[in-house]
Tab-separated table of C-alpha atoms in Angstrom:
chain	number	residue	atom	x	y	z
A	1	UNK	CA	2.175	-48.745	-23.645
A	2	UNK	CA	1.237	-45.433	-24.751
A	3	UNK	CA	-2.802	-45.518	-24.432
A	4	UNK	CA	-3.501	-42.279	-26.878
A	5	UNK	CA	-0.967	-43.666	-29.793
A	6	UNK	CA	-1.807	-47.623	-29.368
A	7	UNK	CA	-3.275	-49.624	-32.120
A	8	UNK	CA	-6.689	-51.902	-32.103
A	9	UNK	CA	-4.190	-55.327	-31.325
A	10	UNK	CA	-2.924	-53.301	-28.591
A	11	UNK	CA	-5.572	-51.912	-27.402
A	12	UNK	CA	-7.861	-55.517	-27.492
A	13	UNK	CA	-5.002	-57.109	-26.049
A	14	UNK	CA	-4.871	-54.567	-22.648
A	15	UNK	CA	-8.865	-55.016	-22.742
A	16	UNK	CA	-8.084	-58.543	-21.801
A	17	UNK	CA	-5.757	-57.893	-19.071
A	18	UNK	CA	-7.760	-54.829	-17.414
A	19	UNK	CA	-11.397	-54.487	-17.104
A	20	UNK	CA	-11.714	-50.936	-17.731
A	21	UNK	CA	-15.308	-50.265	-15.940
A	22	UNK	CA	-13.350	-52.052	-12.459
A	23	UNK	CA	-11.513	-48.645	-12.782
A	24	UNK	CA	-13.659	-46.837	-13.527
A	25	UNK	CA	-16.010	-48.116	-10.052
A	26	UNK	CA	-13.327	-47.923	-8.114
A	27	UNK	CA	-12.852	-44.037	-8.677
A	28	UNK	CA	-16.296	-43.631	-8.270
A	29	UNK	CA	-16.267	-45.329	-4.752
A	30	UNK	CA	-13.303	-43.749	-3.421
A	31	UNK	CA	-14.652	-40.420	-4.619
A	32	UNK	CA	-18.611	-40.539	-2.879
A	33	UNK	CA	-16.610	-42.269	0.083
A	34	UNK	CA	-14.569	-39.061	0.503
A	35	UNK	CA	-17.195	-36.863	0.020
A	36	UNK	CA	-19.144	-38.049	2.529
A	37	UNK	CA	-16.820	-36.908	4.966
A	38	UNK	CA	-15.253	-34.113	3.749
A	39	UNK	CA	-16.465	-30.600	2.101
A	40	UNK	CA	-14.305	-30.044	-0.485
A	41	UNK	CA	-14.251	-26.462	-2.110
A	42	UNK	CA	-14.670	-27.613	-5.438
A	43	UNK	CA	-15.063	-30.998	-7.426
A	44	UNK	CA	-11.908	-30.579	-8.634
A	45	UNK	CA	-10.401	-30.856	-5.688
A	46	UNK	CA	-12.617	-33.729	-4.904
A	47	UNK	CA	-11.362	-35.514	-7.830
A	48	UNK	CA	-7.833	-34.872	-7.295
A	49	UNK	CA	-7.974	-36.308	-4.038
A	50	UNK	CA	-9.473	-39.528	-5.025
A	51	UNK	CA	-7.260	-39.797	-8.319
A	52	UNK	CA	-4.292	-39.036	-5.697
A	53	UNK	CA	-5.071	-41.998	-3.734
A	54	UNK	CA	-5.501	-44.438	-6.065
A	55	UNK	CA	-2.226	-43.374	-7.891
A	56	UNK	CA	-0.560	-43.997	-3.974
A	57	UNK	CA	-1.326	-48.216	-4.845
A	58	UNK	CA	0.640	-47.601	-8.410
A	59	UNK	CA	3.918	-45.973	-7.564
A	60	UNK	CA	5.424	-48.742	-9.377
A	61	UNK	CA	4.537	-47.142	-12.481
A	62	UNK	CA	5.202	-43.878	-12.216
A	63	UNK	CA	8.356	-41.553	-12.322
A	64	UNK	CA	6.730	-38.809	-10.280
A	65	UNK	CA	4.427	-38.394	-7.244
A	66	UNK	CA	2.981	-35.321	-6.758
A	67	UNK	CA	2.034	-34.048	-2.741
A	68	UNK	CA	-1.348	-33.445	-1.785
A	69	UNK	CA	-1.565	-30.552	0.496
A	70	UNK	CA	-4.580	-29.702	2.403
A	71	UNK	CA	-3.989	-25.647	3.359
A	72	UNK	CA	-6.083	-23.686	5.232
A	73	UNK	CA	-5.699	-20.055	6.783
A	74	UNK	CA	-7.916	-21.237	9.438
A	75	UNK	CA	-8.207	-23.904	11.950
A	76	UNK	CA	-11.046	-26.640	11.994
A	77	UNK	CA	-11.568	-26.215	8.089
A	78	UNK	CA	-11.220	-30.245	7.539
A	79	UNK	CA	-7.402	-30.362	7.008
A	80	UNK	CA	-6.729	-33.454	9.151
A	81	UNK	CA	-9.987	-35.206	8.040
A	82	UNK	CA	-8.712	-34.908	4.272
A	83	UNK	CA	-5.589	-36.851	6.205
A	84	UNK	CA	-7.629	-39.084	7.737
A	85	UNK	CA	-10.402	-40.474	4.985
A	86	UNK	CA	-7.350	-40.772	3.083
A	87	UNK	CA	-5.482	-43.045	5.720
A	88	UNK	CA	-7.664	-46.470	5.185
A	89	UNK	CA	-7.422	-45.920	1.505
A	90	UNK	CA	-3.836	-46.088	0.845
A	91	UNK	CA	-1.186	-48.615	1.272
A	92	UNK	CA	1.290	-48.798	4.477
A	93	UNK	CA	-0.443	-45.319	5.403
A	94	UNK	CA	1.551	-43.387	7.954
A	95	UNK	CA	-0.428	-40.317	9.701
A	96	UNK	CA	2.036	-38.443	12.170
A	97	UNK	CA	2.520	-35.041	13.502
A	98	UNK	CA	5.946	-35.250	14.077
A	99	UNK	CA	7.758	-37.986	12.233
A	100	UNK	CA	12.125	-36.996	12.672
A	101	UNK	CA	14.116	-36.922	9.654
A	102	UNK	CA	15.794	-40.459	10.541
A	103	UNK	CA	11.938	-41.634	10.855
A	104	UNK	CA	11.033	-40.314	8.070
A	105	UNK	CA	13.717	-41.545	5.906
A	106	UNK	CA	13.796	-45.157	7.289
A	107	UNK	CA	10.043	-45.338	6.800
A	108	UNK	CA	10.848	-44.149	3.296
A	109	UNK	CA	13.241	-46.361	2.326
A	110	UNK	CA	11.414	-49.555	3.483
A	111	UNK	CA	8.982	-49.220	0.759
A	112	UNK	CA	5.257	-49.093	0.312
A	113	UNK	CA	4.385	-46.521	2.812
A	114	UNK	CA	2.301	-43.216	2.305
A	115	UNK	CA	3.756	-40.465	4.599
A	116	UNK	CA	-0.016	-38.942	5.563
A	117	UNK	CA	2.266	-35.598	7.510
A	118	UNK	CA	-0.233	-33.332	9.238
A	119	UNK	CA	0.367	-29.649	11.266
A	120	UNK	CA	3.075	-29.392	8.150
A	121	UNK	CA	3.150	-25.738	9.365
A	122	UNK	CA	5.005	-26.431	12.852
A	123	UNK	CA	8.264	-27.390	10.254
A	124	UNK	CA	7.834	-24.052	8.399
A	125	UNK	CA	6.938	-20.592	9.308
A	126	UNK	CA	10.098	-18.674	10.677
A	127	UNK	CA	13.768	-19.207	10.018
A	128	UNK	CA	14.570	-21.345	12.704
A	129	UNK	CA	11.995	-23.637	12.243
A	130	UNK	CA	13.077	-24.127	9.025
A	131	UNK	CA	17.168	-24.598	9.846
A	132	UNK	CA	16.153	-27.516	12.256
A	133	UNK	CA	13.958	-29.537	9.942
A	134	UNK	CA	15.993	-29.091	6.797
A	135	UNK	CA	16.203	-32.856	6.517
A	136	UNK	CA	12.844	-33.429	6.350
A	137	UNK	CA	12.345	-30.501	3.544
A	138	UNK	CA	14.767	-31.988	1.495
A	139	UNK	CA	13.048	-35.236	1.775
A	140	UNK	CA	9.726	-34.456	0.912
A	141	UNK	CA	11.421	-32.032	-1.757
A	142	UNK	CA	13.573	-34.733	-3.446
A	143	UNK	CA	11.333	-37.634	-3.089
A	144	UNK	CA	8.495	-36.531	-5.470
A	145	UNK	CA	10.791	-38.429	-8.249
A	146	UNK	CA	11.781	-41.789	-8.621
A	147	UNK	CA	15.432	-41.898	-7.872
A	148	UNK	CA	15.874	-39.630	-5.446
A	149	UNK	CA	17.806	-40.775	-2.555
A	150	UNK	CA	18.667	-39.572	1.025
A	151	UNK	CA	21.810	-39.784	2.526
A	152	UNK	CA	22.808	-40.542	6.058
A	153	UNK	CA	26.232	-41.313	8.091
A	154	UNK	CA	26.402	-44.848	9.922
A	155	UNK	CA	28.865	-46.260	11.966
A	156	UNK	CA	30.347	-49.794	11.194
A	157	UNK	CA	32.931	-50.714	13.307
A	158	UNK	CA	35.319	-47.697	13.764
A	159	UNK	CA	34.430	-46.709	10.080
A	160	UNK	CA	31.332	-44.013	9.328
A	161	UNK	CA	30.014	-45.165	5.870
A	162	UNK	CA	27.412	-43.338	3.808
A	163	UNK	CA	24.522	-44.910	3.432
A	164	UNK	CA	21.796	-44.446	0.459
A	165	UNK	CA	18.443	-44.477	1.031
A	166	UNK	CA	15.183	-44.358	-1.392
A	167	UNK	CA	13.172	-41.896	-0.633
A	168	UNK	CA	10.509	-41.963	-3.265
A	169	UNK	CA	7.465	-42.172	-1.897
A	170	UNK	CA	3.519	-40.711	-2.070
A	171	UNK	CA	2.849	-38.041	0.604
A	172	UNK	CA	0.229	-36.063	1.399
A	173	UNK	CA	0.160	-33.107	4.299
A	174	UNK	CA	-1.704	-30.982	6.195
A	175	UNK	CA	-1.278	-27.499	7.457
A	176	UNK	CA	-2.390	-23.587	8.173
A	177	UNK	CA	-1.363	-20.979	6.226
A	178	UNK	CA	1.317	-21.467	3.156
A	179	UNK	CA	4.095	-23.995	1.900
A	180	UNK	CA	7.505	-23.333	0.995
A	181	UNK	CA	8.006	-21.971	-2.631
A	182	UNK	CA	9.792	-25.556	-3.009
A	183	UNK	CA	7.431	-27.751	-2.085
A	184	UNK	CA	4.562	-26.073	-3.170
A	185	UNK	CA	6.104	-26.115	-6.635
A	186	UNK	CA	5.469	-30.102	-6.466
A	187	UNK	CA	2.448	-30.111	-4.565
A	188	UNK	CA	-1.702	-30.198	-5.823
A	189	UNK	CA	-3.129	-27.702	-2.681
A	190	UNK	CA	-6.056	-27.828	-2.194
A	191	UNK	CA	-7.239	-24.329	-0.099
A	192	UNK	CA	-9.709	-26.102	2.904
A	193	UNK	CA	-12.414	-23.934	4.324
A	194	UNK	CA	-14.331	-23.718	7.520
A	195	UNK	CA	-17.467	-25.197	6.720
A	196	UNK	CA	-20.358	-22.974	6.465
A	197	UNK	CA	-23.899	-24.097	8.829
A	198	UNK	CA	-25.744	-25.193	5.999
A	199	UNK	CA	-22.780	-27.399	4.611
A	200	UNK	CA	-23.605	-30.698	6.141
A	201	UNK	CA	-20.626	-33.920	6.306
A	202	UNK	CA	-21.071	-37.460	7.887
A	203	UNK	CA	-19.792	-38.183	11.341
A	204	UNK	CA	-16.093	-39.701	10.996
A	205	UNK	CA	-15.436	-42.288	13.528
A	206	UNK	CA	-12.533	-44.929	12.453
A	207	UNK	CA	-14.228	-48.042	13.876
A	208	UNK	CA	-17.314	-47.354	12.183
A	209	UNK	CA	-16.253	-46.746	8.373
A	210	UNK	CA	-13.065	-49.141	8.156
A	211	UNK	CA	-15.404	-52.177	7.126
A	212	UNK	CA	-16.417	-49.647	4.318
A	213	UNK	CA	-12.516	-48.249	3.848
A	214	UNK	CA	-11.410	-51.860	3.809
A	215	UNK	CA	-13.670	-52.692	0.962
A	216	UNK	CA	-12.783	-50.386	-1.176
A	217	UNK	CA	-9.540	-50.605	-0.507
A	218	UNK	CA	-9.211	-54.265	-1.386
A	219	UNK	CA	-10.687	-53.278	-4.579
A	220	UNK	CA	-8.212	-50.572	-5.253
A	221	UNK	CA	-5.076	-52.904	-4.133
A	222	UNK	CA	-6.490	-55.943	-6.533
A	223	UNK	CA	-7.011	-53.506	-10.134
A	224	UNK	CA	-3.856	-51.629	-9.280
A	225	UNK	CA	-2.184	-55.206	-9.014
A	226	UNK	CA	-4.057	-56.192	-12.487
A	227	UNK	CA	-2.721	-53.634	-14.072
A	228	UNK	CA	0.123	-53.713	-16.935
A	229	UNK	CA	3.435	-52.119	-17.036
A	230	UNK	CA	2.634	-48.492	-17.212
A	231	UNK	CA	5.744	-46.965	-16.841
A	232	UNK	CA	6.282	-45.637	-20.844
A	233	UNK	CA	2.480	-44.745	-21.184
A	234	UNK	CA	2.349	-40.385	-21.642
A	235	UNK	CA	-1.237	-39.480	-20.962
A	236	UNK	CA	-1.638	-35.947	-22.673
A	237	UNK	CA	-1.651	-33.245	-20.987
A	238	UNK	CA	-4.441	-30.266	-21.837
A	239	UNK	CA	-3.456	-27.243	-22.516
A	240	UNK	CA	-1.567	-24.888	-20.126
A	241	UNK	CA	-0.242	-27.644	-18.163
A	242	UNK	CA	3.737	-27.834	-18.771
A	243	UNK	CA	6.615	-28.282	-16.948
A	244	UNK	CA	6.807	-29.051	-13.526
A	245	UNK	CA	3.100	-28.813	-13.183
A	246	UNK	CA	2.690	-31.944	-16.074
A	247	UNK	CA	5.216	-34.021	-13.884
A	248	UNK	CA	2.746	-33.569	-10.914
A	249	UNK	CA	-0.150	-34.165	-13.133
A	250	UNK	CA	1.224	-37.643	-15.180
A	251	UNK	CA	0.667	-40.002	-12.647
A	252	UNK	CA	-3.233	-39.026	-11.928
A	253	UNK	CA	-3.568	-38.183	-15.930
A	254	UNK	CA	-2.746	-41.784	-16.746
A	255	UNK	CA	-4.520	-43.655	-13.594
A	256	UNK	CA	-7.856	-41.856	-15.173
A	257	UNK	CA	-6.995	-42.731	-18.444
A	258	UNK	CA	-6.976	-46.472	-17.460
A	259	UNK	CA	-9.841	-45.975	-15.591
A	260	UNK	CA	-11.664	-44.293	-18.557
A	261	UNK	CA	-15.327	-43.288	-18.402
A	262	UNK	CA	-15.903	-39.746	-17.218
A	263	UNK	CA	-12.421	-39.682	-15.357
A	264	UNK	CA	-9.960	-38.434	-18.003
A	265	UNK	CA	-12.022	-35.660	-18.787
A	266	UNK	CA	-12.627	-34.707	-15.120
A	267	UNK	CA	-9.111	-35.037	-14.381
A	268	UNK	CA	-8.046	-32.876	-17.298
A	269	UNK	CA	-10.220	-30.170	-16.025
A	270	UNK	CA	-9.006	-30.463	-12.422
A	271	UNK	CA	-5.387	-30.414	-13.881
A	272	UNK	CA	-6.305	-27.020	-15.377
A	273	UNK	CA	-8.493	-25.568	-12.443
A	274	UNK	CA	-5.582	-26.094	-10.506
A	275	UNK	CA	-2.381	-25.653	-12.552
A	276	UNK	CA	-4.031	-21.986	-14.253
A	277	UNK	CA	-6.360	-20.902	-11.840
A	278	UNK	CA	-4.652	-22.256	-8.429
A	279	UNK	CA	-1.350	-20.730	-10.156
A	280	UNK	CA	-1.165	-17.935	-7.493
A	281	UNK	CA	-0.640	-21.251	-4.678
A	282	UNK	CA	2.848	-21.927	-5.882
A	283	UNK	CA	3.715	-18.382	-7.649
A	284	UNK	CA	6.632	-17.205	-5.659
A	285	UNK	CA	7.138	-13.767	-4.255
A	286	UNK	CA	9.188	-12.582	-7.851
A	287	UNK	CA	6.929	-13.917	-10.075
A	288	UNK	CA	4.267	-12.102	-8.603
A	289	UNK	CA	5.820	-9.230	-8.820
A	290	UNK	CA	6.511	-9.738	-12.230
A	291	UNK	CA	2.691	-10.397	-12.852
A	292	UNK	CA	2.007	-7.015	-11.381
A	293	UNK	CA	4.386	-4.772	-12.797
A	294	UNK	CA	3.119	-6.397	-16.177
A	295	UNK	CA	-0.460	-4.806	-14.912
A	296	UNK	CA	1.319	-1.732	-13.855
A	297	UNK	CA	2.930	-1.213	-17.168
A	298	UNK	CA	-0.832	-1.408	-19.321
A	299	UNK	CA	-0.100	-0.208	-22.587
A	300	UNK	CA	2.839	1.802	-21.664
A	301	UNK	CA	6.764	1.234	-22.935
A	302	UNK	CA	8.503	3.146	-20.295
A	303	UNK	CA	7.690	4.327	-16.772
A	304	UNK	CA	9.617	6.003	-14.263
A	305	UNK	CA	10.543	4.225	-11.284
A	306	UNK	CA	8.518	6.223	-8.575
A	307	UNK	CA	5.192	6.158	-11.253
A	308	UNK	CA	5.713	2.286	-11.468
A	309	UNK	CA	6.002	2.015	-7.345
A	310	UNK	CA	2.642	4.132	-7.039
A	311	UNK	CA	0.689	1.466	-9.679
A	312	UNK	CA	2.188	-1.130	-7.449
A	313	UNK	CA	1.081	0.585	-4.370
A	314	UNK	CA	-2.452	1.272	-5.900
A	315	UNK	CA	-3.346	-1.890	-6.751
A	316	UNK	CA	-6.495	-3.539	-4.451
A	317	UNK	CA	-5.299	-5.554	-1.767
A	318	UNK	CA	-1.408	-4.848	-2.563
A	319	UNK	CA	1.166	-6.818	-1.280
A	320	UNK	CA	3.444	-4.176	-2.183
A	321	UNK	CA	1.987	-1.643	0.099
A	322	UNK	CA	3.429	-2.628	3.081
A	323	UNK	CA	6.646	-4.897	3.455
A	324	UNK	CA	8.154	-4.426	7.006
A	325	UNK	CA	5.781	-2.088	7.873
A	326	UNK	CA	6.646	0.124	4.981
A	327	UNK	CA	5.785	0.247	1.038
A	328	UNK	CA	8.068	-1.241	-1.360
A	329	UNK	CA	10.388	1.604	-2.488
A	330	UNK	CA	13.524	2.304	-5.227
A	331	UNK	CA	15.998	0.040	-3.329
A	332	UNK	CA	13.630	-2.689	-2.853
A	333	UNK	CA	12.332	-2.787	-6.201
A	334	UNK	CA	15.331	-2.923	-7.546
A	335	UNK	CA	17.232	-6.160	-5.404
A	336	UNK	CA	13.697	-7.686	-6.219
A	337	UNK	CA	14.592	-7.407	-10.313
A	338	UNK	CA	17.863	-7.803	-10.115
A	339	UNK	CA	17.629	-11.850	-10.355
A	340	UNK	CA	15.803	-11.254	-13.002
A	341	UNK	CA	18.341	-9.150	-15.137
A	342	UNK	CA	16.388	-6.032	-15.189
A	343	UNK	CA	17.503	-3.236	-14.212
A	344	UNK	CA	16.509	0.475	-14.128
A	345	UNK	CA	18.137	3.146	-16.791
A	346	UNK	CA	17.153	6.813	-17.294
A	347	UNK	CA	13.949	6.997	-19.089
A	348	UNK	CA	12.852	10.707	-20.807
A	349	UNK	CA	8.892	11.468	-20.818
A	350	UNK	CA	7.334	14.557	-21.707
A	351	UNK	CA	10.619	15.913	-21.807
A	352	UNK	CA	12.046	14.899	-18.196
A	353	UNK	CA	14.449	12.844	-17.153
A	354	UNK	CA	14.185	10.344	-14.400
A	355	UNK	CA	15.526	6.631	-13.095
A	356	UNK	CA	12.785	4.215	-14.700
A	357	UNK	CA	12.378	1.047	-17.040
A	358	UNK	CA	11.481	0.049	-20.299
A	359	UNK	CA	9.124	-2.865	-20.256
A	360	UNK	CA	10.879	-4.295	-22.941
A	361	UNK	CA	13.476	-5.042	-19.955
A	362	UNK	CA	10.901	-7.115	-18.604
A	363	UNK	CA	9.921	-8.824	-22.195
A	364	UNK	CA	11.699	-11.854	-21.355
A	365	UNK	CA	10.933	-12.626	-17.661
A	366	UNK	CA	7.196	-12.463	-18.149
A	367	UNK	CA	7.670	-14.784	-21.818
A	368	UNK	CA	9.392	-17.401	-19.046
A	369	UNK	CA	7.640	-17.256	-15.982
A	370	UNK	CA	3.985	-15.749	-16.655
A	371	UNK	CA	2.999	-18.001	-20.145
A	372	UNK	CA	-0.445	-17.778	-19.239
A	373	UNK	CA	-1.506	-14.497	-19.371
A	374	UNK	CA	-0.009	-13.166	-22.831
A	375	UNK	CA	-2.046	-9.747	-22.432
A	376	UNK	CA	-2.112	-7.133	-19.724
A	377	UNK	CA	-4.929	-6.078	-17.721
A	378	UNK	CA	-7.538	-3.618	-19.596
A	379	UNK	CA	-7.831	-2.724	-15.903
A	380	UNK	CA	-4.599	-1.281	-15.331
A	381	UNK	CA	-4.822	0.269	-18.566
A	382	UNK	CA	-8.187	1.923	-17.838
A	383	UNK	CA	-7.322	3.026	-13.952
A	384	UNK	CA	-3.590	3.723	-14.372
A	385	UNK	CA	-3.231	4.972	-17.610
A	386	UNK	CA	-6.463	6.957	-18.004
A	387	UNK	CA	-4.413	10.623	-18.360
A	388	UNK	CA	-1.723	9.280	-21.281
A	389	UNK	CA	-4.703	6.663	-22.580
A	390	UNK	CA	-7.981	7.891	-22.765
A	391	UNK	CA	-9.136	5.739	-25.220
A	392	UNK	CA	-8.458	3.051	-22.958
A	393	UNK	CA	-11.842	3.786	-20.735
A	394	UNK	CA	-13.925	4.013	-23.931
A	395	UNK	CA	-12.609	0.581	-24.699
A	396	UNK	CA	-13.401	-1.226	-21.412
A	397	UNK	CA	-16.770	0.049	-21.647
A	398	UNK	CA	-17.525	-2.137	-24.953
A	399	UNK	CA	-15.883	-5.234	-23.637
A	400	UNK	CA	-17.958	-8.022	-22.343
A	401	UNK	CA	-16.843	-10.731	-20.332
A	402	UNK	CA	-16.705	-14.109	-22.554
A	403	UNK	CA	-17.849	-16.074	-20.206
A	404	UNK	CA	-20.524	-14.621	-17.916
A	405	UNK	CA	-21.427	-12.012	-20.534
A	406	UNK	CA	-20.504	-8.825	-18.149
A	407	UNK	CA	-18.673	-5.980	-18.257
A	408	UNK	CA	-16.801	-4.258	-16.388
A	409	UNK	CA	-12.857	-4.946	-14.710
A	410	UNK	CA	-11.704	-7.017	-17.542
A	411	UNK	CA	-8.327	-8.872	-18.356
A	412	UNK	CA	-7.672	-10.041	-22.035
A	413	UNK	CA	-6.454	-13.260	-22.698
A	414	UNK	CA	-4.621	-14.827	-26.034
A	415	UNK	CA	-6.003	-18.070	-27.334
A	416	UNK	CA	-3.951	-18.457	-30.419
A	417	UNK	CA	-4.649	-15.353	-32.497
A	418	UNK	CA	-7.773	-14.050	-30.848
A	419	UNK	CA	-8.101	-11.800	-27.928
A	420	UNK	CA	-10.478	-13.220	-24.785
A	421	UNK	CA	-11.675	-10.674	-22.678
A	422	UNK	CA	-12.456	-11.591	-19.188
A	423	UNK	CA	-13.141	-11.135	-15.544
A	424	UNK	CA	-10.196	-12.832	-13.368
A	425	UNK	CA	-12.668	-14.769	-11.436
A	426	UNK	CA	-14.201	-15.866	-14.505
A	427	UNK	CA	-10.577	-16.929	-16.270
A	428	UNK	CA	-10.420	-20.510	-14.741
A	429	UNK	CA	-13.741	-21.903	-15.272
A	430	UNK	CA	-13.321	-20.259	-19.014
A	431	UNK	CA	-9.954	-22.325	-19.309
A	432	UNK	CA	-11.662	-25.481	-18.134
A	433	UNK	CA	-14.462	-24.943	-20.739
A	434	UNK	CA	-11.998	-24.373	-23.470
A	435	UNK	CA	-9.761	-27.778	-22.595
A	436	UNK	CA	-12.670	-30.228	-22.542
């Protein structure tokens, strides 16, 4: 049943299968039971996790599952404790360091297990990690959707038969640094911090909170079981949230929508804090090039090719600076377009000649992969264009931030007609405002 399009027969009759507020307390129990344990660095996050666990004793109903990744670039920032507060909570819960690929899938394919897979980051990280542990990316890849199977060679008899496995299933992991552009794509990461001295959390000792875990657990397990078919319900999705990022998002969208109170508006917001302003988590290394050169190019239509390298170069903290131990140059810029179909062409300014490109050659890469931004940086137009624009500087001067009320390094952002002008920092918290 579609919730948001139902009628009043419908809706009475669900009434009388679920009780709504059971939901409702159940969220609310899993979520102060989590956060006494765990410093979370926002209540988004917070509220992912707990709509992530409860969506682990549903998977009946969904098509989807998306992984839960706590990342951190340090140790000891609560990575494993997001692992284990989540362990009691969920159904069949495996926590390993270093389940195999014929482990993994056979624990798959029995059913009603969540895969709880912590130091993630000892499968990824350098090339040959990643050649021996294929099987387990492709797993964890694959078995986000319902469907997905995993393949293995047996022996019966003197025959070797294929064999087809399931390998649907909830998982959530645990690691330093970064995930694969792959799984990342299908993950919710939440970025874990070393807690600061004044950030206090509750002693976790197993033997002392599973009488509380089991509670609450129970009461998950018995209003998941209560619920009705869910499987053609489409929660809707707020704005910004499309794609591959609204597959990840159904399941928890429509567990808070049953759960109703305060939920489906708190899980709309953490779907945008973390599908807009977490977008930098799962933007690969081409896209965010793409994002930059769209900075670099300001208000211009054509640059050459060594002017466009030096914007790169100059931006604050640029990745472009050094790559191997030297900056990104001609060559490099180049193969790193060249998926894209763009290539360089002779471009004529002030009267010269020179290799460059035409950012209309880049028109439709940043329509497909950067819809969020729909205007460049009044930044880059101020610092990089300041000789060929100088009305540019006058402008950023009478901007004020929309949100905090601020001048100063501003981005402009399209909502419908109208142009938002921002501060980066301040472009997520905006979005969540504008989406409630």
């Amino acid at each position: 049943m579609d919730i948001s399009t139902a009628d009043n027969i419908e809706l009475d009759r669900f009434v009388e299968q679920v009780d709504l507020g059971q939901g409702e307390r159940v969220l609310r129990e899993i979520y102060e039971f989590i956060g006494r344990y765990v410093r979370y660095p926002s209540d988004h996050a917070q509220v992912a996790h707990a709509l992530w666990i409860v969506h682990s004793h549903c998977m009946q109903h969904f098509h989807t599952s998306p992984r839960l990744a706590f990342m951190s670039e340090e140790k000891e920032s609560g990575k494993t404790r997001g692992l284990e507060v989540t362990e009691p909570l969920t159904p069949g819960a495996l926590l390993s360091f270093n389940l195999s690929p014929a482990a993994l899938v056979r624990k798959v394919a029995e059913g009603g297990h969540t895969i709880l897979f912590d130091e993630i980051d000892a499968l990824f990280g350098n090339s040959k990690r990643e050649e021996g542990n294929l099987d387990v990316r492709s797993i964890l890849n694959s078995g986000y959707k319902r469907g997905a199977k995993a393949y293995r060679c047996v022996t019966v008899g003197k025959r070797i038969e294929v064999e087809e496995l399931d390998s649907f299933a909830p998982v959530a992991l645990a690691g330093l640094k970064d995930l694969p552009d792959t799984l990342a794509s299908r993950a919710i990461i939440i970025r874990m911090r070393r807690r600061a001295p004044d950030e206090q959390v509750e002693q976790f000792r197993t033997r002392m909170i599973q009488p509380i875990a089991t509670g609450i657990y129970d009461k998950t397990a018995n209003w998941a079981a209560s619920l009705p078919d869910l499987s053609g319900a489409t929660p809707e999705m707020p704005a910004g949230v499309t794609d591959r990022a609204a597959e990840c998002w159904e399941p928890l969208l429509l567990v808070a929508e049953v759960a109703g109170g305060k939920w489906p508006q708190l899980a709309r917001k953490a779907a945008v804090h973390f599908t807009q302003g977490g977008k930098s988590e799962t933007m690969s290394h081409g896209v965010e090039l793409l994002d930059h050169v769209r900075d670099a190019f300001g208000t211009d239509a054509k640059l050459w090719t060594d002017s466009l390298l030096q914007r790169l170069h100059d931006r604050p903290e640029s990745p472009w600076k050094n790559i191997g131990g030297r900056p990104l140059d001609d060559r490099g810029l180049a193969k790193r377009l060249k998926g894209y179909g763009i290539k360089s062409c002779d471009v004529k300014i002030s009267g010269t000649n020179k290799k460059g490109y035409q950012a209309e050659s880049f028109a439709d890469a940043w329509k497909r992969y950067l819809p969020i931004m729909s205007a460049t940086s009044a930044t880059s137009a101020t610092e990089l264009n300041s000789q060929n624009n100088p009305v540019a500087e006058v402008a950023q001067v009478a901007h004020k931030c929309a949100l905090c009320g601020v001048g100063g390094q501003l981005v402009e952002v399209l909502r419908g007609d109208v142009g938002v002008h921002l501060h980066r920092p301040c472009i997520d918290d905006w979005s969540a405002r504008e989406c409630a």
